């Protein structure tokens, strides 16, 4: 039987613990590839004394001999990428011959970053709360057919023409609408050609590369960034990121056909967090939220912003399960809930007198949809070194079983701490 190909995807608003789970699962995957997003992602991997936050490089890279790829659907800021590669080199991680980039991936340019930040300022109170990394403007340029692809960085004439074209409208915008300095292509060309010189050795066609290896019996794990409700189509629009984050986009973001995928594993926290603005029905704005934030160290790994915290939301997870075709899930940060007297699970939203089991269709209804809760007894004590489900406090077992029951999704892994070994395996994935 051939080895399984899997997609790992966030089921909430990002930061579910994808980095930890991907790092763990990478021992069973020959290739780990990212398919969307850019350095808006921050995926933490903790291994002994080492705590690393990956922005672009797939979280599987610490597993020696595994091949890691950035697919065509990823947007790459070369400044961040080469810093990240330097950081890996400094801790002795050898990437030679095992890290590759799709030649079709798009490049985040300095004008994308300036645009992202200036637009947020212009929106004022209606700001999205983006990471300010230029993600949205880079994807806009891709769709507007103004983007610069990784392969363009190695051709001076092509690169220059493309920068000039891309800046035609943007410089008007900077000068006349946003009150920002304009960009001169001559100031960008040498720096980005230099990146081209450095990126060249990594360029591949991710579709050819992966499909050829799958034919030879290798397997692949596709690592999602952000989370289902930050998806530009299916998320809490307009408070979303600018890419499709759901499992379906993993295929186009790498150049793989849907028939190749065996499992889709969704990652969710045992509660909910969100960073940035937008709808969050189960948010705890008072003391309980603060307790979870402090205990869970819920501060953005990219921007350091405090993450908003709230109860587990069955509506979201069921919806995410459907949108991703999830075959199972990993639940992280169960340890953070220890010590709370009562724990709530949101089972639906009350809107205009009836209970709905999906996100409200119109964003105008978001604030009117009130969560309906089921209350559960909490548990106490440090559970972070527990190795099997039966040794967990009975109330935490009940909580987990209730989540499985209500979401209809089977839990493969339970994470009770940030370290690799602080994980309880319930059902094998590979
Ligand atoms: P990602 O973006 O989905 O990879 O998640 P982040 O790395 O942004 O955020 C997850 C945070 O939770 C990181 O600081 C992890 O080290 C940490 N973490 C992951 N799993 C657990 C867990 O089970 N318990 C605790 N306490 N921390 C965890
Ligand atoms: P990982 O992969 C959490 C959020 C931002 C903002 C919105 C749009 O670590 O889970 P963007 O810069 O993408 O245009 O911002 O999306 N966001 C994330 N939140 N985790 C992430 O990535 C995120 N990437 C973007 O906070 O609300
Ligand atoms: Mg993160």
Coordinates of C-alpha atoms and ligand atoms in Angstrom, one line a residue:
X1 CA 0.0 0.0 0.0
X2 CA 1.3 3.5 -0.8
X3 CA 2.2 5.9 2.0
X4 CA -0.5 8.5 2.9
X5 CA -0.5 12.1 1.7
X6 CA -2.1 14.5 4.2
X7 CA -3.1 18.0 4.6
X8 CA -2.8 19.8 7.9
X9 CA -5.0 22.8 8.3
X10 CA -6.1 25.2 11.0
X11 CA -9.8 25.0 12.0
X12 CA -10.1 28.3 13.7
X13 CA -8.5 31.8 13.2
X14 CA -4.9 30.6 13.1
X15 CA -2.3 29.9 15.8
X16 CA -4.0 26.5 16.6
X17 CA -0.6 24.9 17.1
X18 CA 0.0 23.8 13.5
X19 CA 3.8 24.2 13.9
X20 CA 4.0 21.7 16.8
X21 CA 1.8 19.1 15.1
X22 CA 3.5 19.4 11.7
X23 CA 6.9 19.0 13.3
X24 CA 5.7 15.9 15.1
X25 CA 4.0 14.4 12.0
X26 CA 7.0 15.2 9.8
X27 CA 8.8 12.1 10.9
X28 CA 6.3 10.1 8.8
X29 CA 6.3 12.4 5.7
X30 CA 9.1 12.5 3.1
X31 CA 8.1 16.0 1.9
X32 CA 6.5 18.9 3.8
X33 CA 5.2 21.7 1.7
X34 CA 3.4 25.0 2.3
X35 CA 0.8 26.0 -0.2
X36 CA -0.5 29.5 0.7
X37 CA 0.1 32.6 2.9
X38 CA 3.5 34.1 3.6
X39 CA 5.3 35.5 6.6
X40 CA 2.0 36.5 8.2
X41 CA 2.3 33.0 9.5
X42 CA 4.2 32.2 12.7
X43 CA 4.5 28.5 13.4
X44 CA 6.2 27.6 16.7
X45 CA 8.2 24.5 17.1
X46 CA 9.6 23.7 20.6
X47 CA 12.3 21.0 20.8
X48 CA 14.2 20.9 24.1
X49 CA 15.7 24.3 24.8
X50 CA 15.0 25.4 21.3
X51 CA 11.9 27.4 20.5
X52 CA 11.7 28.4 16.8
X53 CA 9.0 30.4 15.1
X54 CA 8.8 29.7 11.4
X55 CA 7.4 32.3 9.1
X56 CA 8.0 30.8 5.7
X57 CA 10.1 27.6 5.9
X58 CA 7.8 24.6 6.5
X59 CA 7.8 23.4 10.2
X60 CA 9.1 20.0 9.1
X61 CA 12.6 21.4 8.4
X62 CA 14.0 20.3 11.8
X63 CA 13.5 16.7 10.8
X64 CA 16.7 15.9 9.0
X65 CA 16.5 14.5 5.5
X66 CA 12.9 15.6 5.0
X67 CA 12.4 17.7 1.9
X68 CA 10.7 21.1 2.5
X69 CA 9.0 23.1 -0.2
X70 CA 7.3 26.5 -0.7
X71 CA 4.6 26.0 -3.3
X72 CA 3.4 28.3 -6.0
X73 CA 0.5 29.5 -3.8
X74 CA 2.9 31.1 -1.2
X75 CA 3.9 34.7 -1.3
X76 CA 7.6 35.2 -0.3
X77 CA 9.3 38.2 1.2
X78 CA 13.0 37.5 0.4
X79 CA 14.2 39.7 3.2
X80 CA 12.4 37.4 5.7
X81 CA 13.2 34.2 3.9
X82 CA 16.9 34.7 3.8
X83 CA 17.0 35.8 7.4
X84 CA 15.1 32.6 8.3
X85 CA 17.6 30.5 6.3
X86 CA 20.5 32.2 8.1
X87 CA 18.9 31.5 11.5
X88 CA 18.5 27.9 10.6
X89 CA 22.1 27.7 9.5
X90 CA 23.2 29.3 12.7
X91 CA 21.7 26.4 14.7
X92 CA 23.3 23.8 12.5
X93 CA 20.3 22.9 10.3
X94 CA 21.5 21.9 6.9
X95 CA 19.0 22.8 4.1
X96 CA 21.2 22.0 1.2
X97 CA 19.4 19.8 -1.3
X98 CA 16.3 19.6 0.8
X99 CA 14.7 23.1 0.6
X100 CA 13.0 24.2 -2.6
X101 CA 10.8 27.0 -3.8
X102 CA 8.3 27.0 -6.7
X103 CA 9.4 29.2 -9.5
X104 CA 5.8 30.4 -9.7
X105 CA 5.5 31.7 -6.2
X106 CA 5.0 35.4 -5.9
X107 CA 7.3 37.9 -4.3
X108 CA 6.4 40.5 -1.6
X109 CA 8.0 43.8 -2.6
X110 CA 8.7 46.8 -0.4
X111 CA 5.7 48.6 -2.0
X112 CA 3.4 45.9 -0.9
X113 CA 4.4 46.4 2.7
X114 CA 4.0 50.1 2.5
X115 CA 0.6 49.8 0.9
X116 CA -0.6 47.3 3.5
X117 CA 0.3 49.6 6.4
X118 CA -0.9 52.8 4.7
X119 CA -4.3 51.2 3.8
X120 CA -4.8 50.1 7.3
X121 CA -4.3 53.6 8.5
X122 CA -6.7 54.9 5.9
X123 CA -9.4 52.5 7.0
X124 CA -9.2 53.9 10.6
X125 CA -11.7 52.2 12.8
X126 CA -12.6 49.8 10.0
X127 CA -9.0 48.4 10.0
X128 CA -8.6 44.6 9.4
X129 CA -5.7 44.4 11.9
X130 CA -3.4 42.8 9.3
X131 CA 0.1 41.7 10.2
X132 CA 1.4 44.6 8.0
X133 CA 3.6 42.2 6.0
X134 CA 2.3 43.1 2.6
X135 CA 0.4 39.9 2.2
X136 CA -2.9 41.4 0.8
X137 CA -1.2 43.7 -1.7
X138 CA 1.0 40.9 -3.0
X139 CA -1.9 38.6 -3.6
X140 CA -3.8 41.5 -5.2
X141 CA -0.9 42.1 -7.7
X142 CA -0.9 38.3 -8.4
X143 CA -4.6 38.4 -9.3
X144 CA -4.3 41.7 -11.1
X145 CA -1.5 40.1 -13.2
X146 CA 1.0 42.6 -11.9
X147 CA 2.9 40.3 -9.6
X148 CA 6.5 39.4 -9.6
X149 CA 7.2 35.7 -9.5
X150 CA 10.3 34.1 -7.9
X151 CA 11.6 33.2 -11.4
X152 CA 11.4 36.9 -12.5
X153 CA 14.0 37.9 -10.0
X154 CA 16.7 36.3 -12.1
X155 CA 16.1 38.3 -15.3
X156 CA 17.1 42.0 -15.1
X157 CA 15.1 43.3 -18.0
X158 CA 11.9 41.4 -17.1
X159 CA 12.2 42.3 -13.5
X160 CA 12.7 46.0 -14.3
X161 CA 9.7 46.1 -16.6
X162 CA 7.5 44.4 -14.1
X163 CA 8.5 46.7 -11.3
X164 CA 7.8 49.8 -13.5
X165 CA 4.4 48.4 -14.5
X166 CA 3.4 47.5 -11.0
X167 CA 4.4 51.0 -9.7
X168 CA 2.4 52.9 -12.3
X169 CA -0.8 53.0 -10.4
X170 CA 0.7 52.5 -7.0
X171 CA 2.9 55.6 -7.1
X172 CA -0.3 57.7 -7.8
X173 CA -1.9 56.0 -4.9
X174 CA 1.0 56.6 -2.6
X175 CA 1.4 60.2 -3.6
X176 CA -2.2 61.4 -4.1
X177 CA -4.3 59.3 -1.8
X178 CA -2.1 57.8 1.0
X179 CA 0.3 60.6 1.5
X180 CA 3.3 58.3 1.3
X181 CA 6.6 58.5 -0.5
X182 CA 6.7 57.0 -4.0
X183 CA 9.1 54.2 -5.1
X184 CA 11.7 54.6 -7.8
X185 CA 12.3 51.3 -9.7
X186 CA 16.0 52.1 -9.9
X187 CA 16.2 51.9 -6.1
X188 CA 14.8 48.4 -6.1
X189 CA 16.3 46.6 -9.0
X190 CA 19.8 45.8 -7.7
X191 CA 18.5 44.6 -4.3
X192 CA 15.9 42.3 -5.8
X193 CA 18.3 41.0 -8.5
X194 CA 20.6 40.2 -5.7
X195 CA 17.8 38.1 -4.1
X196 CA 17.3 36.5 -7.5
X197 CA 20.9 35.4 -7.5
X198 CA 20.4 33.8 -4.1
X199 CA 17.0 32.3 -4.8
X200 CA 17.9 30.7 -8.1
X201 CA 19.4 27.5 -6.6
X202 CA 16.2 26.7 -4.8
X203 CA 13.8 27.1 -7.7
X204 CA 11.8 24.1 -8.9
X205 CA 8.4 23.4 -10.4
X206 CA 6.6 22.1 -7.2
X207 CA 4.1 20.2 -9.3
X208 CA 6.6 18.2 -11.3
X209 CA 8.9 17.8 -8.3
X210 CA 6.3 16.4 -5.9
X211 CA 4.3 14.3 -8.4
X212 CA 7.5 12.6 -9.7
X213 CA 8.4 11.7 -6.1
X214 CA 4.9 10.5 -5.3
X215 CA 5.2 8.2 -8.3
X216 CA 8.4 6.8 -6.7
X217 CA 6.6 6.0 -3.4
X218 CA 7.4 9.2 -1.4
X219 CA 4.6 10.9 0.5
X220 CA 3.8 14.5 1.2
X221 CA 2.3 16.5 4.1
X222 CA 0.8 19.9 3.1
X223 CA 1.1 22.5 5.9
X224 CA -1.6 25.1 6.0
X225 CA -1.0 28.6 7.3
X226 CA -3.6 30.8 9.1
X227 CA -6.9 29.1 9.7
X228 CA -10.3 28.3 8.1
X229 CA -12.1 31.4 9.3
X230 CA -9.3 33.6 7.8
X231 CA -10.0 32.1 4.4
X232 CA -10.9 34.9 1.9
X233 CA -14.0 33.0 0.7
X234 CA -15.2 31.1 3.7
X235 CA -13.9 33.1 6.6
X236 CA -15.4 36.0 8.5
X237 CA -15.1 38.3 5.5
X238 CA -13.8 41.1 5.3
X239 CA -11.8 40.3 8.5
X240 CA -9.8 37.6 6.7
X241 CA -6.4 37.1 5.1
X242 CA -6.0 37.4 1.3
X243 CA -5.6 33.7 0.4
X244 CA -7.7 30.5 0.5
X245 CA -6.6 28.7 3.6
X246 CA -8.9 25.7 3.4
X247 CA -7.6 22.2 2.4
X248 CA -9.0 22.5 -1.1
X249 CA -6.5 25.2 -1.9
X250 CA -3.6 23.0 -0.8
X251 CA -3.8 21.3 -4.1
X252 CA -3.7 24.3 -6.4
X253 CA -1.1 25.9 -4.2
X254 CA 1.3 23.2 -4.9
X255 CA 0.2 21.7 -8.2
X256 CA -1.3 18.4 -7.0
X257 CA -4.6 16.7 -8.0
X258 CA -7.3 16.1 -5.4
X259 CA -7.2 12.3 -6.0
X260 CA -3.7 12.2 -4.3
X261 CA -4.9 13.2 -0.8
X262 CA -5.7 10.5 1.9
X263 CA -6.3 12.5 5.1
X264 CA -7.1 16.1 6.1
X265 CA -6.2 16.7 9.7
X266 CA -7.7 19.8 11.3
X267 CA -5.9 21.5 14.2
X268 CA -7.9 23.3 16.9
X269 CA -7.2 24.6 20.3
X270 CA -9.3 23.3 23.2
X271 CA -10.6 26.9 23.3
X272 CA -10.6 29.7 20.7
X273 CA -8.3 32.6 20.0
X274 CA -8.1 35.3 17.4
X275 CA -5.6 38.0 16.7
X276 CA -6.7 41.1 14.7
X277 CA -10.1 42.6 14.3
X278 CA -13.4 40.8 13.4
X279 CA -16.2 38.6 14.5
X280 CA -15.5 36.3 17.5
X281 CA -18.8 35.2 19.1
X282 CA -17.4 33.3 22.0
X283 CA -14.8 35.9 23.0
X284 CA -14.3 36.4 26.7
X285 CA -13.7 40.1 27.2
X286 CA -13.2 40.0 30.9
X287 CA -11.2 38.2 33.6
X288 CA -11.7 34.7 32.2
X289 CA -10.3 35.8 28.9
X290 CA -7.3 37.3 30.6
X291 CA -6.7 34.2 32.6
X292 CA -6.6 32.0 29.4
X293 CA -4.4 34.5 27.6
X294 CA -1.8 34.6 30.4
X295 CA -1.8 30.8 31.0
X296 CA -1.8 30.0 27.3
X297 CA 0.8 32.7 26.6
X298 CA -1.5 34.0 23.9
X299 CA 0.5 36.7 22.3
X300 CA 1.0 36.8 18.5
X301 CA 4.2 35.0 17.4
X302 CA 4.6 37.4 14.4
X303 CA 3.4 40.8 15.8
X304 CA 3.4 40.2 19.6
X305 CA -0.2 41.4 19.8
X306 CA -2.3 40.0 22.6
X307 CA -4.6 37.3 21.2
X308 CA -8.3 37.5 22.0
X309 CA -9.5 34.4 23.9
X310 CA -12.8 32.7 24.2
X311 CA -14.6 29.4 24.6
X312 CA -14.5 26.4 22.2
X313 CA -17.1 26.9 19.4
X314 CA -18.6 23.8 18.0
X315 CA -20.3 25.8 15.2
X316 CA -17.0 26.9 13.9
X317 CA -15.3 23.5 14.1
X318 CA -18.2 21.7 12.5
X319 CA -18.2 24.2 9.7
X320 CA -14.4 24.0 9.4
X321 CA -14.7 20.2 9.3
X322 CA -17.1 20.4 6.4
X323 CA -15.2 23.1 4.5
X324 CA -11.9 21.1 4.7
X325 CA -13.3 17.6 4.4
X326 CA -11.4 16.9 7.7
X327 CA -10.9 13.2 8.4
X328 CA -9.7 13.8 11.9
X329 CA -8.3 16.5 14.2
X330 CA -5.6 17.4 16.7
X331 CA -6.7 19.3 19.8
X332 CA -4.0 21.5 21.4
X333 CA -3.5 23.4 24.6
X334 CA -5.8 21.3 26.7
X335 CA -3.4 21.9 29.6
X336 CA -4.3 25.6 29.5
X337 CA -7.9 24.9 30.6
X338 CA -6.8 23.2 33.9
X339 CA -7.9 25.1 36.9
X340 CA -11.0 26.8 35.5
X341 CA -14.0 26.0 37.6
X342 CA -16.5 25.8 34.8
X343 CA -15.9 25.5 31.1
X344 CA -18.3 26.5 28.4
X345 CA -18.8 25.0 24.9
X346 CA -20.7 27.0 22.4
X347 CA -23.2 24.7 20.6
X348 CA -25.0 27.2 18.4
X349 CA -25.9 30.9 17.9
X350 CA -29.3 32.4 18.7
X351 CA -30.2 34.7 15.8
X352 CA -33.6 36.4 15.5
X353 CA -35.2 33.9 17.9
X354 CA -33.9 30.7 16.4
X355 CA -30.7 28.7 16.8
X356 CA -28.4 28.6 13.8
X357 CA -25.5 26.1 13.4
X358 CA -23.3 28.1 11.0
X359 CA -21.8 31.6 10.7
X360 CA -24.5 34.2 10.1
X361 CA -24.6 34.9 6.3
X362 CA -24.4 38.6 6.6
X363 CA -21.7 40.4 8.5
X364 CA -24.5 42.8 9.6
X365 CA -25.9 39.9 11.7
X366 CA -22.6 39.1 13.4
X367 CA -23.1 41.1 16.5
X368 CA -26.7 39.9 16.8
X369 CA -25.9 36.2 16.9
X370 CA -25.5 35.3 20.5
X371 CA -23.7 32.0 21.5
X372 CA -25.7 29.3 23.2
X373 CA -23.5 27.5 25.8
X374 CA -23.4 24.1 27.4
X375 CA -21.6 24.3 30.7
X376 CA -19.1 21.6 31.8
X377 CA -17.3 21.0 35.1
X378 CA -13.6 21.9 35.0
X379 CA -10.6 20.0 36.4
X380 CA -7.4 21.0 38.1
X381 CA -3.8 20.0 38.3
X382 CA -0.9 20.0 35.8
X383 CA -1.8 17.6 33.0
X384 CA 1.2 18.4 30.8
X385 CA 3.2 15.2 31.5
X386 CA 0.3 12.8 31.2
X387 CA 0.9 10.3 28.4
X388 CA -2.4 8.5 28.0
X389 CA -6.1 9.5 27.8
X390 CA -7.2 7.3 30.7
X391 CA -4.8 9.1 33.0
X392 CA -6.3 12.5 32.3
X393 CA -8.6 14.0 35.0
X394 CA -12.1 12.5 34.4
X395 CA -13.7 15.9 33.7
X396 CA -11.1 16.7 31.0
X397 CA -11.8 13.3 29.4
X398 CA -15.5 14.2 29.5
X399 CA -14.7 17.5 27.8
X400 CA -12.8 15.9 25.0
X401 CA -15.4 13.2 24.4
X402 CA -18.1 15.9 24.3
X403 CA -16.1 17.8 21.7
X404 CA -15.8 14.7 19.6
X405 CA -19.5 14.0 20.0
X406 CA -20.7 17.5 19.2
X407 CA -18.3 18.2 16.2
X408 CA -18.6 14.7 14.8
X409 CA -14.8 14.7 14.2
X410 CA -12.5 12.0 15.6
X411 CA -9.5 13.3 17.6
X412 CA -6.2 11.7 16.5
X413 CA -3.9 13.7 18.8
X414 CA -4.3 15.6 22.1
X415 CA -1.6 18.2 22.9
X416 CA -1.0 19.0 26.6
X417 CA 2.1 21.1 26.3
X418 CA 4.3 22.8 23.8
X419 CA 7.0 20.2 23.7
X420 CA 7.0 17.3 21.2
X421 CA 6.5 14.6 23.8
X422 CA 3.7 16.5 25.6
X423 CA 1.3 14.8 23.2
X424 CA -1.3 12.0 23.6
X425 CA -1.8 9.9 20.5
X426 CA -5.4 8.6 20.2
X427 CA -5.5 7.3 16.6
X428 CA -2.6 6.9 14.1
X429 CA -2.8 9.2 11.1
X430 CA -0.2 7.6 8.8
Ligands
LIG1 P1 0.5 27.9 14.6 O1 0.6 29.3 14.0 O2 -0.8 27.2 14.4 O3 1.7 27.1 14.3 O4 0.5 28.2 16.2 P2 1.5 29.3 17.0 O5 2.9 28.7 17.0 O6 1.4 30.6 16.4 O7 0.8 29.3 18.4 C1 0.7 28.2 19.2 C2 1.4 28.4 20.5 O8 1.0 27.5 21.4 C3 2.9 28.3 20.4 O9 3.5 29.1 21.3 C4 3.1 26.8 20.8 O10 4.4 26.6 21.3 C5 2.1 26.7 21.9 N1 1.5 25.3 22.0 C6 1.2 24.4 21.0 N2 0.6 23.3 21.6 C7 0.5 23.6 22.9 C8 -0.1 22.8 24.0 O11 -0.6 21.8 23.9 N3 0.0 23.5 25.2 C9 0.6 24.7 25.4 N4 0.6 25.2 26.6 N5 1.2 25.3 24.4 C10 1.1 24.8 23.2
LIG2 P1 -0.6 31.3 11.5 O1 -0.2 30.6 10.2 C1 -3.3 34.3 13.3 C2 -4.7 37.5 10.7 C3 -4.2 38.9 11.0 C4 -5.4 39.7 10.5 C5 -5.8 39.0 9.2 C6 -5.3 39.6 7.9 O2 0.5 31.6 12.4 O3 -1.8 30.6 12.1 P2 -2.9 39.6 6.8 O4 -1.6 40.1 7.3 O5 -2.8 38.1 6.5 O6 -3.4 40.4 5.7 O7 -3.9 39.8 8.1 O8 -5.3 37.7 9.4 N1 -3.6 36.5 10.5 C7 -3.3 35.6 11.4 N2 -3.8 35.3 12.6 N3 -2.4 33.4 12.8 C8 -1.9 33.6 11.5 O9 -1.0 32.8 10.9 C9 -2.3 34.8 10.8 N4 -2.0 35.3 9.6 C10 -2.8 36.3 9.4 O10 -4.0 39.1 12.4 O11 -6.5 39.6 11.4
LIG3 MG1 0.9 31.3 14.4

